[in-house]
């Protein structure tokens, strides 16, 4: 489908739960109010919604959260998606995870046709990882990453740049990724959700990150594109692509190809806007034709761009990242 700005929209990000076994300090507060089970989408509802998107020409889906792999019936949904992959209705299923459950699910993820996953990792130092995730176990995550790598799935690391936290690890990150043949994307922190800290005190720009890396490695821009918003670079001494995602310093909305469904069935045309429709309510009303019509309407009216302002103390949005997913 094309939206009103003639962008081709064919990528669905589906947050299957807002719950998580970690509490990354920039993503959600330690004491978080989660969606009640009865207000969350059931797998049956997730199947109905995603099938409508596929019938509208959406070819790619990324499963996110919260932590998608803590949802007990996640394999039911993944196997449904795999059946759509096998019948060539869609071309790709991917997953964004914190990695804590990868050892448990590596085999099933692979069996369900997933060829690429993104794993979030903001530090390679156990104590710092424990701190930023509010209790995460780095070794467990690294073991999971290698288990999934051994199945042949391509791993990309996502690292949120955080001032006075991981700027000093950027070189270590790219060298570790190079050694293990993982691509990596560095991401600017976005002002989504309120924490009582100023986002601009956490913020590190992509330009600053590039400057740090270029002290040791020249970065040569390449044309490589995935479905995401990373701009990629190479260095001939490193065996990995280095991506940068700059939602704040260099808005990439004109090439945006995606919409998002949250775990309680809210469809957002844009991560940075409140305009939305309640898909769960429409499913419960039983009028699937109206549901399809409203989805088409939301896609067509996808906002032109977001207006994130890192200098504002509070987020404009009354939600946290775990609801919409990254
Ligand atoms: N739990 C999974 C994970 O951590 O990969 C999936 C959901 S998480 C919300 C998806 C991505 O969003 C992660 O890479 C996370 O680091 C990123 N993220 C969370 N809050 C963010 C924020 N305020 N700004 C930028 N990225 C954020
Ligand atoms: Fe959980 Fe992912 Fe948010 Fe961290 S970034 S708290 S792992 S949802």
Short mmCIF file of C-alpha atoms in Angstrom, two decimals, residues 96-313:
data_model
loop_
_atom_site.label_atom_id
_atom_site.label_comp_id
_atom_site.label_asym_id
_atom_site.label_seq_id
_atom_site.Cartn_x
_atom_site.Cartn_y
_atom_site.Cartn_z
CA UNK A 96 13.86 -8.12 18.19
CA UNK A 97 14.78 -9.62 21.54
CA UNK A 98 16.80 -8.91 24.66
CA UNK A 99 18.33 -12.38 24.26
CA UNK A 100 17.54 -13.78 27.71
CA UNK A 101 15.48 -16.65 26.27
CA UNK A 102 17.50 -17.35 23.15
CA UNK A 103 19.15 -20.51 24.44
CA UNK A 104 15.71 -21.96 25.12
CA UNK A 105 14.20 -20.97 21.76
CA UNK A 106 17.11 -20.90 19.27
CA UNK A 107 16.05 -24.13 17.54
CA UNK A 108 12.36 -23.22 17.26
CA UNK A 109 13.13 -19.72 16.02
CA UNK A 110 15.23 -21.26 13.28
CA UNK A 111 12.60 -23.89 12.47
CA UNK A 112 10.01 -21.15 12.05
CA UNK A 113 11.79 -19.54 9.13
CA UNK A 114 13.45 -16.64 10.95
CA UNK A 115 16.74 -15.82 9.25
CA UNK A 116 17.72 -12.60 11.03
CA UNK A 117 17.28 -11.39 14.58
CA UNK A 118 18.22 -8.21 16.42
CA UNK A 119 19.53 -8.58 19.95
CA UNK A 120 19.74 -5.54 22.25
CA UNK A 121 23.00 -5.18 24.11
CA UNK A 122 24.07 -1.90 25.69
CA UNK A 123 27.21 -3.09 27.46
CA UNK A 124 29.69 -5.95 27.20
CA UNK A 125 30.73 -5.57 30.83
CA UNK A 126 28.66 -7.82 33.17
CA UNK A 127 28.30 -5.24 35.98
CA UNK A 128 27.29 -2.47 33.60
CA UNK A 129 24.88 -4.76 31.78
CA UNK A 130 23.34 -5.73 35.13
CA UNK A 131 22.99 -2.04 36.01
CA UNK A 132 21.44 -0.79 32.77
CA UNK A 133 18.96 -3.67 32.52
CA UNK A 134 18.16 -3.58 36.23
CA UNK A 135 19.30 -7.13 36.91
CA UNK A 136 20.18 -8.77 33.56
CA UNK A 137 22.75 -11.56 33.31
CA UNK A 138 25.17 -10.83 30.46
CA UNK A 139 26.55 -14.37 30.27
CA UNK A 140 23.10 -15.84 29.79
CA UNK A 141 22.42 -13.42 26.95
CA UNK A 142 25.78 -14.05 25.26
CA UNK A 143 25.23 -17.83 25.51
CA UNK A 144 21.84 -17.34 23.86
CA UNK A 145 23.34 -15.20 21.10
CA UNK A 146 25.89 -17.91 20.27
CA UNK A 147 23.25 -20.66 20.39
CA UNK A 148 21.17 -18.78 17.86
CA UNK A 149 24.23 -18.00 15.72
CA UNK A 150 25.02 -21.73 15.62
CA UNK A 151 21.67 -22.42 13.96
CA UNK A 152 22.72 -20.21 11.03
CA UNK A 153 20.51 -17.24 11.93
CA UNK A 154 22.16 -13.88 11.24
CA UNK A 155 22.51 -11.82 14.42
CA UNK A 156 22.54 -8.03 14.52
CA UNK A 157 23.35 -6.23 17.76
CA UNK A 158 21.38 -3.09 18.68
CA UNK A 159 23.12 -0.73 21.07
CA UNK A 160 21.44 2.39 22.42
CA UNK A 161 24.01 5.16 22.87
CA UNK A 162 23.95 6.43 26.45
CA UNK A 163 25.98 9.36 27.77
CA UNK A 164 28.50 8.53 30.50
CA UNK A 165 27.52 4.90 30.19
CA UNK A 166 28.69 3.17 27.01
CA UNK A 167 30.54 5.83 24.97
CA UNK A 168 33.76 4.22 26.23
CA UNK A 169 32.73 0.80 24.89
CA UNK A 170 32.02 1.64 21.26
CA UNK A 171 35.38 0.41 19.95
CA UNK A 172 35.08 -2.76 22.01
CA UNK A 173 31.58 -3.31 20.59
CA UNK A 174 32.64 -3.12 16.95
CA UNK A 175 35.70 -5.31 17.55
CA UNK A 176 33.60 -7.92 19.34
CA UNK A 177 31.00 -7.84 16.55
CA UNK A 178 33.72 -8.12 13.93
CA UNK A 179 35.24 -11.12 15.69
CA UNK A 180 31.85 -12.85 15.81
CA UNK A 181 30.56 -11.64 12.42
CA UNK A 182 27.59 -9.77 13.83
CA UNK A 183 26.42 -6.51 12.30
CA UNK A 184 25.74 -3.73 14.81
CA UNK A 185 23.51 -0.66 14.89
CA UNK A 186 24.07 2.21 17.27
CA UNK A 187 20.82 4.00 18.14
CA UNK A 188 20.12 7.47 19.52
CA UNK A 189 17.95 7.40 22.62
CA UNK A 190 14.42 8.70 21.98
CA UNK A 191 12.23 10.72 24.36
CA UNK A 192 9.55 8.07 24.77
CA UNK A 193 8.24 7.69 28.32
CA UNK A 194 8.97 9.71 31.45
CA UNK A 195 11.63 8.70 33.99
CA UNK A 196 12.32 11.86 35.94
CA UNK A 197 15.65 12.15 34.10
CA UNK A 198 16.31 14.61 31.34
CA UNK A 199 16.62 12.76 28.06
CA UNK A 200 19.18 15.23 26.87
CA UNK A 201 21.39 14.13 29.77
CA UNK A 202 21.30 10.57 28.35
CA UNK A 203 21.65 11.58 24.72
CA UNK A 204 24.69 10.84 22.56
CA UNK A 205 24.41 11.83 18.89
CA UNK A 206 25.36 9.53 16.04
CA UNK A 207 27.96 12.12 14.98
CA UNK A 208 29.63 11.85 18.36
CA UNK A 209 29.60 8.04 18.18
CA UNK A 210 31.13 8.16 14.68
CA UNK A 211 33.86 10.52 15.90
CA UNK A 212 34.75 8.13 18.69
CA UNK A 213 34.95 5.16 16.29
CA UNK A 214 36.85 7.11 13.65
CA UNK A 215 39.69 7.74 16.11
CA UNK A 216 40.58 4.09 15.43
CA UNK A 217 38.63 3.01 12.33
CA UNK A 218 37.78 4.97 9.18
CA UNK A 219 34.14 4.51 8.30
CA UNK A 220 33.15 4.17 4.64
CA UNK A 221 29.47 4.56 3.88
CA UNK A 222 27.90 1.73 1.89
CA UNK A 223 24.62 1.35 0.04
CA UNK A 224 23.49 -1.70 2.03
CA UNK A 225 19.89 -1.46 3.31
CA UNK A 226 17.79 -3.75 5.45
CA UNK A 227 14.13 -2.98 6.16
CA UNK A 228 15.16 -0.77 9.06
CA UNK A 229 16.40 2.82 9.22
CA UNK A 230 20.14 2.12 9.73
CA UNK A 231 22.73 3.77 7.51
CA UNK A 232 25.66 1.36 7.21
CA UNK A 233 29.44 1.76 7.10
CA UNK A 234 32.41 -0.57 6.65
CA UNK A 235 36.05 -0.56 7.60
CA UNK A 236 38.41 -2.96 5.82
CA UNK A 237 39.90 -4.12 9.12
CA UNK A 238 36.48 -5.02 10.56
CA UNK A 239 34.36 -7.98 9.55
CA UNK A 240 30.97 -6.42 10.30
CA UNK A 241 28.69 -3.68 9.08
CA UNK A 242 28.33 -0.74 11.41
CA UNK A 243 24.93 0.91 11.32
CA UNK A 244 23.68 4.17 12.80
CA UNK A 245 20.06 4.99 13.57
CA UNK A 246 19.51 8.67 14.13
CA UNK A 247 15.84 9.38 14.90
CA UNK A 248 16.81 12.64 16.61
CA UNK A 249 19.76 14.17 14.77
CA UNK A 250 18.72 13.09 11.28
CA UNK A 251 15.07 12.26 10.92
CA UNK A 252 14.63 9.39 8.41
CA UNK A 253 10.83 9.59 8.12
CA UNK A 254 10.74 10.20 4.38
CA UNK A 255 11.85 6.63 3.76
CA UNK A 256 9.72 5.09 6.53
CA UNK A 257 7.97 1.92 5.38
CA UNK A 258 6.31 0.67 8.58
CA UNK A 259 3.37 0.82 10.94
CA UNK A 260 3.08 -0.64 14.43
CA UNK A 261 0.58 -2.74 16.32
CA UNK A 262 0.85 -2.87 20.10
CA UNK A 263 0.17 -5.86 22.33
CA UNK A 264 -3.24 -4.40 23.26
CA UNK A 265 -4.16 -4.04 19.60
CA UNK A 266 -3.57 -0.36 18.98
CA UNK A 267 -2.40 0.48 15.48
CA UNK A 268 -0.02 3.45 15.23
CA UNK A 269 0.98 4.91 11.88
CA UNK A 270 4.07 6.37 13.56
CA UNK A 271 6.07 5.72 16.73
CA UNK A 272 6.12 9.44 17.48
CA UNK A 273 2.42 10.22 17.14
CA UNK A 274 -0.68 9.48 19.17
CA UNK A 275 -3.04 8.97 16.18
CA UNK A 276 -4.20 5.41 16.47
CA UNK A 277 -7.07 2.97 16.15
CA UNK A 278 -8.14 0.22 18.51
CA UNK A 279 -8.06 -3.00 16.49
CA UNK A 280 -9.05 -5.21 19.41
CA UNK A 281 -12.27 -3.28 19.88
CA UNK A 282 -13.06 -3.68 16.18
CA UNK A 283 -12.37 -7.42 16.29
CA UNK A 284 -14.65 -7.77 19.32
CA UNK A 285 -17.39 -5.93 17.42
CA UNK A 286 -17.19 -8.74 14.86
CA UNK A 287 -17.10 -6.41 11.85
CA UNK A 288 -13.94 -7.57 10.05
CA UNK A 289 -14.75 -5.53 6.93
CA UNK A 290 -14.77 -2.36 9.04
CA UNK A 291 -11.53 -3.52 10.67
CA UNK A 292 -9.88 -3.84 7.25
CA UNK A 293 -11.22 -0.45 6.16
CA UNK A 294 -9.89 1.28 9.29
CA UNK A 295 -6.48 -0.35 8.88
CA UNK A 296 -6.28 0.88 5.28
CA UNK A 297 -7.33 4.35 6.41
CA UNK A 298 -4.60 4.46 9.09
CA UNK A 299 -1.91 3.32 6.67
CA UNK A 300 -2.96 5.88 4.07
CA UNK A 301 -2.94 8.64 6.69
CA UNK A 302 0.44 7.72 8.18
CA UNK A 303 1.97 10.95 9.55
CA UNK A 304 4.64 12.63 7.44
CA UNK A 305 7.22 12.68 10.26
CA UNK A 306 7.78 12.58 13.99
CA UNK A 307 8.75 15.62 16.04
CA UNK A 308 10.88 14.15 18.82
CA UNK A 309 12.46 16.87 20.92
CA UNK A 310 15.32 15.59 23.04
CA UNK A 311 15.51 18.87 24.98
CA UNK A 312 12.04 18.54 26.47
CA UNK A 313 12.01 17.22 30.00
#
